């Protein structure tokens, strides 16, 4: 099992740092899955984290100058590591203006992801800052837990309103209620609703547009057969939605939201070649 | 449910309708009196008065005149109800209460009458939020019976000068002592804290002193914990009038200028701290 990689370009470094910081805001621990072509940050929907699941996919070629990977075996050429993304985020922050950053898997007192940042210097002696982040290597028999989640057969798919506006609204609603109902239709309308003994609040967004799925034939089922105006809703823990809106630093080019009636809220952010999916389960 | 189409046909059923282009003109002033959840609203054709009280010793009133609103329609002489002020403020600032120039939230506030919720329609950038806040039976505000004929001492100060003093007040002191006198020290704020006593004196001919009308020497103590919420009003205001009456009751009146340069008033009444004697 071997992994060594290198980032040189400052733009790539910044983007990678931003992705890692976003992940660190969304979860305390996650799994980093490395394959010859991609990196994945994965959180599987366990009861212990309230059923929230996350899947973030990056093409290594867009970030790394060098990327050498030797997986656990020839037929399973992958490595799965559990780590605290906050550690990685802090290490990347100290490497902000590095000339080069090397990330490799090392064996110290325990398995570590070692981040070595070569910082600019005035003299001929180079300065290198090294962070060792302890990781757990996940054995192959558990890999099944970290497979890409299948796209739910959603009832409605809609583009999200500007995330900043949505964050403001959700922040205030969180002061008033623990749960939020999010509903949308295929006519580009989305409502956020809370209701308590003291107050009921509904925010109406319109003209959001609905993403044209179905080109690949996978998502033509439920959504297209529905009446355009019919609202599909899901009730979620408002803190989980707030965490997602607070944490994201993507400034995504596209943000989409899929809803399976009373089952799941599926959020997708796209930024260049990075995609982040976030699943929030419904509460009764 | 856009604001424009929603409002016209259904207006008739409301006994109170108030609209505002910039919600900050009301949310800011309400923040200045937010120290308890319950707020008593009383509307008259002159405008809106919002009252908040604490421990029967402190009362804050915010006055928002009818002409602050772009529309202010009331059926009858007065309309009263009580709502949770914290909830109302969260609703008013649902879009984040942006201070960016050119971005403002429009508000339309409607009330159908006893037993109905207070309905707010808020709009910013084409996004509409509808809030229905449950109302309660209005309590009768305490009458502090503070009338200008009983006022013994009065000063009007630029808020700037009092802000400085209040930001440096020794909060470990249980009371704030206010001395007003026609002779020295004229106007004095005193604290008695863990690290000693402190006095702030304002000369009567200071630039900051707009008016000085003290007829007799008066020294009264007020609970610091009661006066603390008034610093929110002070922070917003440009002028403040400090008055005491013959019983030692304190009246603080703040003149607040909103984003559009209009003037509103916030008023605090506070009972003096009576020393209990053990006989």
XYZ file of C-alpha atoms in Angstrom, chain A residues 37 157 181 190:
4
model
C -8.224 8.745 -10.681
C -35.545 18.191 -8.457
C -40.321 21.642 6.112
C -39.570 26.204 -3.327
